[in-house]
PDB file of C-alpha atoms in Angstrom:
ATOM      1  CA  UNK A1082      32.784  30.542  -3.338  1.00 56.00           C
ATOM      2  CA  UNK A1083      29.277  30.257  -4.723  1.00 66.00           C
ATOM      3  CA  UNK A1084      27.302  27.283  -3.592  1.00 90.00           C
ATOM      4  CA  UNK A1085      25.284  25.862  -0.739  1.00 94.00           C
ATOM      5  CA  UNK A1086      26.534  26.398   2.783  1.00 95.00           C
ATOM      6  CA  UNK A1087      25.178  23.969   5.332  1.00 96.00           C
ATOM      7  CA  UNK A1088      25.968  24.068   9.030  1.00 95.00           C
ATOM      8  CA  UNK A1089      26.838  22.436  11.324  1.00 97.00           C
ATOM      9  CA  UNK A1090      28.795  19.517   9.860  1.00 95.00           C
ATOM     10  CA  UNK A1091      28.353  17.340  12.955  1.00 96.00           C
ATOM     11  CA  UNK A1092      25.915  17.523  15.856  1.00 97.00           C
ATOM     12  CA  UNK A1093      25.031  15.350  18.819  1.00 97.00           C
ATOM     13  CA  UNK A1094      21.698  15.980  20.516  1.00 97.00           C
ATOM     14  CA  UNK A1095      19.949  14.489  23.482  1.00 97.00           C
ATOM     15  CA  UNK A1096      16.439  13.138  23.015  1.00 98.00           C
ATOM     16  CA  UNK A1097      13.951  15.970  23.337  1.00 97.00           C
ATOM     17  CA  UNK A1098      16.350  18.772  22.456  1.00 97.00           C
ATOM     18  CA  UNK A1099      15.620  21.090  19.568  1.00 96.00           C
ATOM     19  CA  UNK A1100      17.999  22.505  17.027  1.00 97.00           C
ATOM     20  CA  UNK A1101      18.148  24.217  13.650  1.00 98.00           C
ATOM     21  CA  UNK A1102      20.206  23.090  10.687  1.00 98.00           C
ATOM     22  CA  UNK A1103      21.171  26.068   8.596  1.00 97.00           C
ATOM     23  CA  UNK A1104      21.242  26.157   4.801  1.00 97.00           C
ATOM     24  CA  UNK A1105      22.129  29.156   2.660  1.00 97.00           C
ATOM     25  CA  UNK A1106      22.745  29.563  -1.056  1.00 96.00           C
ATOM     26  CA  UNK A1107      23.991  32.560  -3.002  1.00 94.00           C
ATOM     27  CA  UNK A1108      22.915  31.515  -6.498  1.00 91.00           C
ATOM     28  CA  UNK A1109      19.393  32.997  -6.398  1.00 91.00           C
ATOM     29  CA  UNK A1110      17.882  29.536  -6.814  1.00 89.00           C
ATOM     30  CA  UNK A1111      14.123  29.270  -6.416  1.00 87.00           C
ATOM     31  CA  UNK A1112      14.073  25.644  -5.363  1.00 87.00           C
ATOM     32  CA  UNK A1113      15.560  24.435  -2.083  1.00 90.00           C
ATOM     33  CA  UNK A1114      15.065  21.145  -0.344  1.00 91.00           C
ATOM     34  CA  UNK A1115      16.135  19.056   2.631  1.00 95.00           C
ATOM     35  CA  UNK A1116      16.902  15.341   2.426  1.00 94.00           C
ATOM     36  CA  UNK A1117      17.931  12.739   4.908  1.00 96.00           C
ATOM     37  CA  UNK A1118      20.193   9.830   4.055  1.00 95.00           C
ATOM     38  CA  UNK A1119      20.037   6.615   6.049  1.00 94.00           C
ATOM     39  CA  UNK A1120      22.101   3.432   5.596  1.00 89.00           C
ATOM     40  CA  UNK A1121      20.686   1.125   2.936  1.00 85.00           C
ATOM     41  CA  UNK A1122      18.105   3.680   1.827  1.00 88.00           C
ATOM     42  CA  UNK A1123      18.076   6.303  -0.842  1.00 86.00           C
ATOM     43  CA  UNK A1124      17.881   9.989  -0.040  1.00 90.00           C
ATOM     44  CA  UNK A1125      14.410  10.934   1.162  1.00 91.00           C
ATOM     45  CA  UNK A1126      12.829  14.342   0.826  1.00 90.00           C
ATOM     46  CA  UNK A1127      11.839  16.001   4.108  1.00 94.00           C
ATOM     47  CA  UNK A1128      10.585  19.435   3.033  1.00 93.00           C
ATOM     48  CA  UNK A1129      11.040  21.646   0.037  1.00 90.00           C
ATOM     49  CA  UNK A1130      10.441  25.212  -1.060  1.00 90.00           C
ATOM     50  CA  UNK A1131       9.787  26.662  -4.492  1.00 86.00           C
ATOM     51  CA  UNK A1132      10.415  30.242  -3.434  1.00 89.00           C
ATOM     52  CA  UNK A1133      10.443  32.660  -0.536  1.00 93.00           C
ATOM     53  CA  UNK A1134       7.341  32.249   1.590  1.00 95.00           C
ATOM     54  CA  UNK A1135       6.400  28.891   0.033  1.00 92.00           C
ATOM     55  CA  UNK A1136       7.170  25.529   1.608  1.00 93.00           C
ATOM     56  CA  UNK A1137       5.683  22.071   1.349  1.00 90.00           C
ATOM     57  CA  UNK A1138       6.120  18.621   2.816  1.00 90.00           C
ATOM     58  CA  UNK A1139       8.125  15.878   1.239  1.00 88.00           C
ATOM     59  CA  UNK A1140       8.138  12.184   1.908  1.00 86.00           C
ATOM     60  CA  UNK A1141       9.215  12.202   5.590  1.00 93.00           C
ATOM     61  CA  UNK A1142       8.195  15.552   7.139  1.00 95.00           C
ATOM     62  CA  UNK A1143       7.174  14.454  10.637  1.00 96.00           C
ATOM     63  CA  UNK A1144       9.263  15.977  13.408  1.00 96.00           C
ATOM     64  CA  UNK A1145      10.690  18.722  11.185  1.00 98.00           C
ATOM     65  CA  UNK A1146       9.706  22.298  10.415  1.00 97.00           C
ATOM     66  CA  UNK A1147      10.986  24.652   7.746  1.00 97.00           C
ATOM     67  CA  UNK A1148      10.517  28.264   6.735  1.00 96.00           C
ATOM     68  CA  UNK A1149      11.697  30.308   3.776  1.00 97.00           C
ATOM     69  CA  UNK A1150      11.685  33.981   4.653  1.00 97.00           C
ATOM     70  CA  UNK A1151      14.339  34.834   2.056  1.00 97.00           C
ATOM     71  CA  UNK A1152      15.455  33.300  -1.231  1.00 95.00           C
ATOM     72  CA  UNK A1153      18.872  32.565   0.253  1.00 96.00           C
ATOM     73  CA  UNK A1154      18.019  30.736   3.487  1.00 97.00           C
ATOM     74  CA  UNK A1155      16.109  27.532   4.189  1.00 98.00           C
ATOM     75  CA  UNK A1156      16.622  26.350   7.778  1.00 98.00           C
ATOM     76  CA  UNK A1157      15.419  22.962   9.008  1.00 98.00           C
ATOM     77  CA  UNK A1158      14.202  22.774  12.585  1.00 98.00           C
ATOM     78  CA  UNK A1159      14.017  19.658  14.696  1.00 97.00           C
ATOM     79  CA  UNK A1160      11.354  20.367  17.271  1.00 92.00           C
ATOM     80  CA  UNK A1161      12.020  17.556  19.771  1.00 96.00           C
ATOM     81  CA  UNK A1162      14.832  15.285  18.633  1.00 97.00           C
ATOM     82  CA  UNK A1163      14.309  11.533  18.641  1.00 97.00           C
ATOM     83  CA  UNK A1164      16.826   8.721  18.045  1.00 97.00           C
ATOM     84  CA  UNK A1165      14.964   7.931  14.783  1.00 97.00           C
ATOM     85  CA  UNK A1166      16.200  11.285  13.485  1.00 98.00           C
ATOM     86  CA  UNK A1167      19.800  10.128  13.645  1.00 97.00           C
ATOM     87  CA  UNK A1168      20.847  10.527  10.032  1.00 97.00           C
ATOM     88  CA  UNK A1169      22.886  12.537   7.567  1.00 96.00           C
ATOM     89  CA  UNK A1170      21.019  15.589   6.329  1.00 97.00           C
ATOM     90  CA  UNK A1171      21.576  17.344   3.017  1.00 96.00           C
ATOM     91  CA  UNK A1172      20.296  20.654   1.784  1.00 95.00           C
ATOM     92  CA  UNK A1173      20.056  21.173  -1.989  1.00 92.00           C
ATOM     93  CA  UNK A1174      19.181  24.046  -4.272  1.00 90.00           C
ATOM     94  CA  UNK A1175      18.548  24.520  -7.974  1.00 83.00           C
ATOM     95  CA  UNK A1176      16.560  26.500 -10.446  1.00 76.00           C
ATOM     96  CA  UNK A1177      13.102  25.090 -11.071  1.00 63.00           C
ATOM     97  CA  UNK A1178      13.246  21.656 -12.583  1.00 54.00           C
ATOM     98  CA  UNK A1179      10.812  21.201 -15.397  1.00 48.00           C
ATOM     99  CA  UNK A1180       8.298  23.573 -13.898  1.00 45.00           C
ATOM    100  CA  UNK A1181       7.167  21.249 -11.123  1.00 45.00           C
ATOM    101  CA  UNK A1182       9.738  22.227  -8.558  1.00 45.00           C
ATOM    102  CA  UNK A1183      12.049  19.299  -8.129  1.00 56.00           C
ATOM    103  CA  UNK A1184      15.789  19.389  -8.645  1.00 62.00           C
ATOM    104  CA  UNK A1185      16.718  21.306 -11.756  1.00 60.00           C
ATOM    105  CA  UNK A1186      19.287  20.417 -14.352  1.00 62.00           C
ATOM    106  CA  UNK A1187      22.130  21.636 -12.194  1.00 72.00           C
ATOM    107  CA  UNK A1188      21.555  20.996  -8.521  1.00 81.00           C
ATOM    108  CA  UNK A1189      23.912  21.977  -5.743  1.00 88.00           C
ATOM    109  CA  UNK A1190      24.157  20.156  -2.445  1.00 91.00           C
ATOM    110  CA  UNK A1191      25.517  21.216   0.899  1.00 93.00           C
ATOM    111  CA  UNK A1192      28.273  19.191   2.538  1.00 93.00           C
ATOM    112  CA  UNK A1193      25.866  17.383   4.826  1.00 94.00           C
ATOM    113  CA  UNK A1194      25.200  17.352   8.557  1.00 96.00           C
ATOM    114  CA  UNK A1195      25.810  14.148  10.473  1.00 96.00           C
ATOM    115  CA  UNK A1196      23.294  14.233  13.326  1.00 97.00           C
ATOM    116  CA  UNK A1197      23.275  11.772  16.187  1.00 97.00           C
ATOM    117  CA  UNK A1198      20.429  11.764  18.704  1.00 97.00           C
ATOM    118  CA  UNK A1199      21.179   9.902  21.921  1.00 97.00           C
TER     119      UNK A1199
ATOM    120  CA  UNK B 934      10.427  -3.819  -4.839  1.00 65.00           C
ATOM    121  CA  UNK B 935      12.041  -0.373  -4.945  1.00 81.00           C
ATOM    122  CA  UNK B 936      10.918   1.947  -7.702  1.00 89.00           C
ATOM    123  CA  UNK B 937      14.577   2.668  -8.539  1.00 94.00           C
ATOM    124  CA  UNK B 938      17.098  -0.142  -8.604  1.00 96.00           C
ATOM    125  CA  UNK B 939      20.806   0.297  -9.196  1.00 97.00           C
ATOM    126  CA  UNK B 940      23.326  -2.347 -10.147  1.00 97.00           C
ATOM    127  CA  UNK B 941      25.818  -3.335  -9.134  1.00 97.00           C
ATOM    128  CA  UNK B 942      25.705  -2.265  -5.478  1.00 96.00           C
ATOM    129  CA  UNK B 943      29.491  -2.399  -5.284  1.00 97.00           C
ATOM    130  CA  UNK B 944      32.037  -2.302  -8.070  1.00 98.00           C
ATOM    131  CA  UNK B 945      35.822  -2.551  -7.829  1.00 98.00           C
ATOM    132  CA  UNK B 946      37.927  -2.045 -10.947  1.00 98.00           C
ATOM    133  CA  UNK B 947      41.480  -1.322 -12.006  1.00 98.00           C
ATOM    134  CA  UNK B 948      42.533   2.129 -13.089  1.00 98.00           C
ATOM    135  CA  UNK B 949      41.872   2.617 -16.786  1.00 98.00           C
ATOM    136  CA  UNK B 950      38.925   0.254 -17.026  1.00 98.00           C
ATOM    137  CA  UNK B 951      35.629   1.225 -18.660  1.00 98.00           C
ATOM    138  CA  UNK B 952      32.919   1.403 -16.003  1.00 98.00           C
ATOM    139  CA  UNK B 953      29.166   0.934 -16.400  1.00 98.00           C
ATOM    140  CA  UNK B 954      26.634   1.564 -13.648  1.00 98.00           C
ATOM    141  CA  UNK B 955      23.004   0.733 -14.296  1.00 98.00           C
ATOM    142  CA  UNK B 956      19.738   2.219 -13.099  1.00 98.00           C
ATOM    143  CA  UNK B 957      16.327   0.659 -13.721  1.00 98.00           C
ATOM    144  CA  UNK B 958      13.038   2.186 -12.661  1.00 96.00           C
ATOM    145  CA  UNK B 959       9.452   1.001 -12.630  1.00 93.00           C
ATOM    146  CA  UNK B 960       7.473   4.243 -12.817  1.00 87.00           C
ATOM    147  CA  UNK B 961       6.815   6.789 -15.528  1.00 88.00           C
ATOM    148  CA  UNK B 962       9.357   9.554 -15.321  1.00 88.00           C
ATOM    149  CA  UNK B 963       9.966  12.979 -16.777  1.00 84.00           C
ATOM    150  CA  UNK B 964      13.651  13.169 -15.862  1.00 87.00           C
ATOM    151  CA  UNK B 965      16.483  11.177 -14.341  1.00 92.00           C
ATOM    152  CA  UNK B 966      19.453  12.473 -12.362  1.00 92.00           C
ATOM    153  CA  UNK B 967      22.878  10.998 -11.793  1.00 95.00           C
ATOM    154  CA  UNK B 968      24.658  12.199  -8.657  1.00 94.00           C
ATOM    155  CA  UNK B 969      28.122  11.520  -7.274  1.00 95.00           C
ATOM    156  CA  UNK B 970      28.720  11.277  -3.528  1.00 95.00           C
ATOM    157  CA  UNK B 971      32.341  11.688  -2.537  1.00 90.00           C
ATOM    158  CA  UNK B 972      33.948   9.639   0.251  1.00 84.00           C
ATOM    159  CA  UNK B 973      33.770  12.745   2.453  1.00 80.00           C
ATOM    160  CA  UNK B 974      29.989  12.803   1.982  1.00 80.00           C
ATOM    161  CA  UNK B 975      29.485  15.756  -0.364  1.00 87.00           C
ATOM    162  CA  UNK B 976      27.065  15.260  -3.263  1.00 91.00           C
ATOM    163  CA  UNK B 977      27.595  16.606  -6.764  1.00 90.00           C
ATOM    164  CA  UNK B 978      24.999  16.633  -9.513  1.00 88.00           C
ATOM    165  CA  UNK B 979      26.442  15.045 -12.673  1.00 92.00           C
ATOM    166  CA  UNK B 980      23.597  14.902 -15.195  1.00 89.00           C
ATOM    167  CA  UNK B 981      19.904  15.392 -15.643  1.00 88.00           C
ATOM    168  CA  UNK B 982      18.464  13.430 -18.577  1.00 89.00           C
ATOM    169  CA  UNK B 983      15.057  13.135 -20.149  1.00 88.00           C
ATOM    170  CA  UNK B 984      16.131  11.358 -23.338  1.00 91.00           C
ATOM    171  CA  UNK B 985      19.144  10.201 -25.306  1.00 94.00           C
ATOM    172  CA  UNK B 986      22.649  10.732 -24.096  1.00 95.00           C
ATOM    173  CA  UNK B 987      24.806  13.343 -22.384  1.00 93.00           C
ATOM    174  CA  UNK B 988      28.575  13.534 -22.101  1.00 94.00           C
ATOM    175  CA  UNK B 989      30.804  15.500 -19.773  1.00 92.00           C
ATOM    176  CA  UNK B 990      34.494  14.762 -19.906  1.00 95.00           C
ATOM    177  CA  UNK B 991      34.981  11.059 -19.232  1.00 97.00           C
ATOM    178  CA  UNK B 992      31.404  10.601 -18.060  1.00 96.00           C
ATOM    179  CA  UNK B 993      28.578   9.523 -20.358  1.00 97.00           C
ATOM    180  CA  UNK B 994      24.965   9.045 -19.325  1.00 96.00           C
ATOM    181  CA  UNK B 995      22.325   7.377 -21.465  1.00 97.00           C
ATOM    182  CA  UNK B 996      18.652   6.759 -20.972  1.00 97.00           C
ATOM    183  CA  UNK B 997      16.146   4.469 -22.710  1.00 96.00           C
ATOM    184  CA  UNK B 998      12.685   5.651 -21.757  1.00 92.00           C
ATOM    185  CA  UNK B 999      10.916   2.655 -23.359  1.00 93.00           C
ATOM    186  CA  UNK B1000      13.039   0.177 -21.420  1.00 95.00           C
ATOM    187  CA  UNK B1001      12.986   2.298 -18.238  1.00 96.00           C
ATOM    188  CA  UNK B1002      16.742   2.087 -17.949  1.00 97.00           C
ATOM    189  CA  UNK B1003      19.703   4.432 -17.684  1.00 98.00           C
ATOM    190  CA  UNK B1004      23.431   3.818 -17.635  1.00 98.00           C
ATOM    191  CA  UNK B1005      26.346   5.873 -16.415  1.00 98.00           C
ATOM    192  CA  UNK B1006      29.659   5.120 -18.107  1.00 98.00           C
ATOM    193  CA  UNK B1007      33.112   6.214 -17.058  1.00 98.00           C
ATOM    194  CA  UNK B1008      35.905   5.927 -19.581  1.00 97.00           C
ATOM    195  CA  UNK B1009      39.571   5.596 -18.574  1.00 97.00           C
ATOM    196  CA  UNK B1010      38.627   5.310 -14.899  1.00 97.00           C
ATOM    197  CA  UNK B1011      40.873   6.893 -12.279  1.00 97.00           C
ATOM    198  CA  UNK B1012      41.131   6.460  -8.501  1.00 97.00           C
ATOM    199  CA  UNK B1013      39.576   9.910  -8.051  1.00 95.00           C
ATOM    200  CA  UNK B1014      36.389   8.480  -9.614  1.00 97.00           C
ATOM    201  CA  UNK B1015      35.967   6.364  -6.471  1.00 97.00           C
ATOM    202  CA  UNK B1016      32.636   7.455  -5.019  1.00 97.00           C
ATOM    203  CA  UNK B1017      29.036   6.413  -4.613  1.00 96.00           C
ATOM    204  CA  UNK B1018      26.971   7.068  -7.736  1.00 97.00           C
ATOM    205  CA  UNK B1019      23.282   7.695  -7.164  1.00 96.00           C
ATOM    206  CA  UNK B1020      20.427   7.566  -9.658  1.00 95.00           C
ATOM    207  CA  UNK B1021      17.242   9.540  -8.959  1.00 92.00           C
ATOM    208  CA  UNK B1022      14.041   9.785 -11.004  1.00 90.00           C
ATOM    209  CA  UNK B1023      11.451  12.530 -11.211  1.00 84.00           C
ATOM    210  CA  UNK B1024       8.067  10.878 -11.581  1.00 80.00           C
ATOM    211  CA  UNK B1025       5.786  12.116 -14.306  1.00 75.00           C
ATOM    212  CA  UNK B1026       2.638  11.865 -12.126  1.00 69.00           C
ATOM    213  CA  UNK B1027       0.781  15.141 -12.149  1.00 50.00           C
ATOM    214  CA  UNK B1028       1.573  17.115  -9.001  1.00 54.00           C
ATOM    215  CA  UNK B1029       4.128  14.644  -7.720  1.00 52.00           C
ATOM    216  CA  UNK B1030       7.010  16.769  -6.576  1.00 55.00           C
ATOM    217  CA  UNK B1031       9.457  14.311  -5.181  1.00 66.00           C
ATOM    218  CA  UNK B1032      12.436  12.530  -6.596  1.00 78.00           C
ATOM    219  CA  UNK B1033      12.881   8.847  -5.870  1.00 85.00           C
ATOM    220  CA  UNK B1034      16.484   7.879  -5.234  1.00 90.00           C
ATOM    221  CA  UNK B1035      18.313   4.623  -5.721  1.00 93.00           C
ATOM    222  CA  UNK B1036      20.522   3.368  -2.910  1.00 94.00           C
ATOM    223  CA  UNK B1037      23.692   4.002  -4.880  1.00 95.00           C
ATOM    224  CA  UNK B1038      26.570   2.100  -6.429  1.00 97.00           C
ATOM    225  CA  UNK B1039      29.857   2.217  -4.548  1.00 96.00           C
ATOM    226  CA  UNK B1040      32.702   2.402  -7.060  1.00 98.00           C
ATOM    227  CA  UNK B1041      36.308   1.788  -6.056  1.00 97.00           C
ATOM    228  CA  UNK B1042      39.075   2.265  -8.603  1.00 98.00           C
ATOM    229  CA  UNK B1043      42.372   0.632  -7.679  1.00 98.00           C
ATOM    230  CA  UNK B1044      45.591   2.241  -8.952  1.00 96.00           C
TER     231      UNK B1044
END
């Protein structure tokens, strides 16, 4: 089925470990983004990309790296996990929204990754 | 004060009731999104609005740019509408890329 595939669904890490959250879409969307969702807070943008080879920081980028070597894939890397990175992570994709690169009229989200750092 | 405020935070209603969820924002915007987060955690985009009103099935979204307010209505509510509904605004500041999200309204429809 077309859409956004995000893996893994659950992950437990020890402090200091690194890992990569995978995100892939098959809709040829230019815009992809990573968000984290914490209790009592709205979704917050970590990093985003407006096309292959182009990435930029969002609201809460520290401790995370991204790359966009292809249109389809936008992995999120945690370099050295910290308990403060315990959260639910969502990847999203859409066509360009209004020309400035945020979510377009029809955005698709992955199923989320529940990450716990102990 | 958050830039995007949703009300109510929690809403419980009987099946068949007309539901209204509100979103108020304090910044200039170029667009507003309504999203639905299912109990399992998945997020679905419902609407993107920049003016007026949009309708999809039993869902209606309206926006009043002058009053900085949007509403999401659900007619003939059903237990499967139980979810968290999230409002997000795209600021109209030049070069500002990010969306600002509300904290969501948890809707529970009782059969």
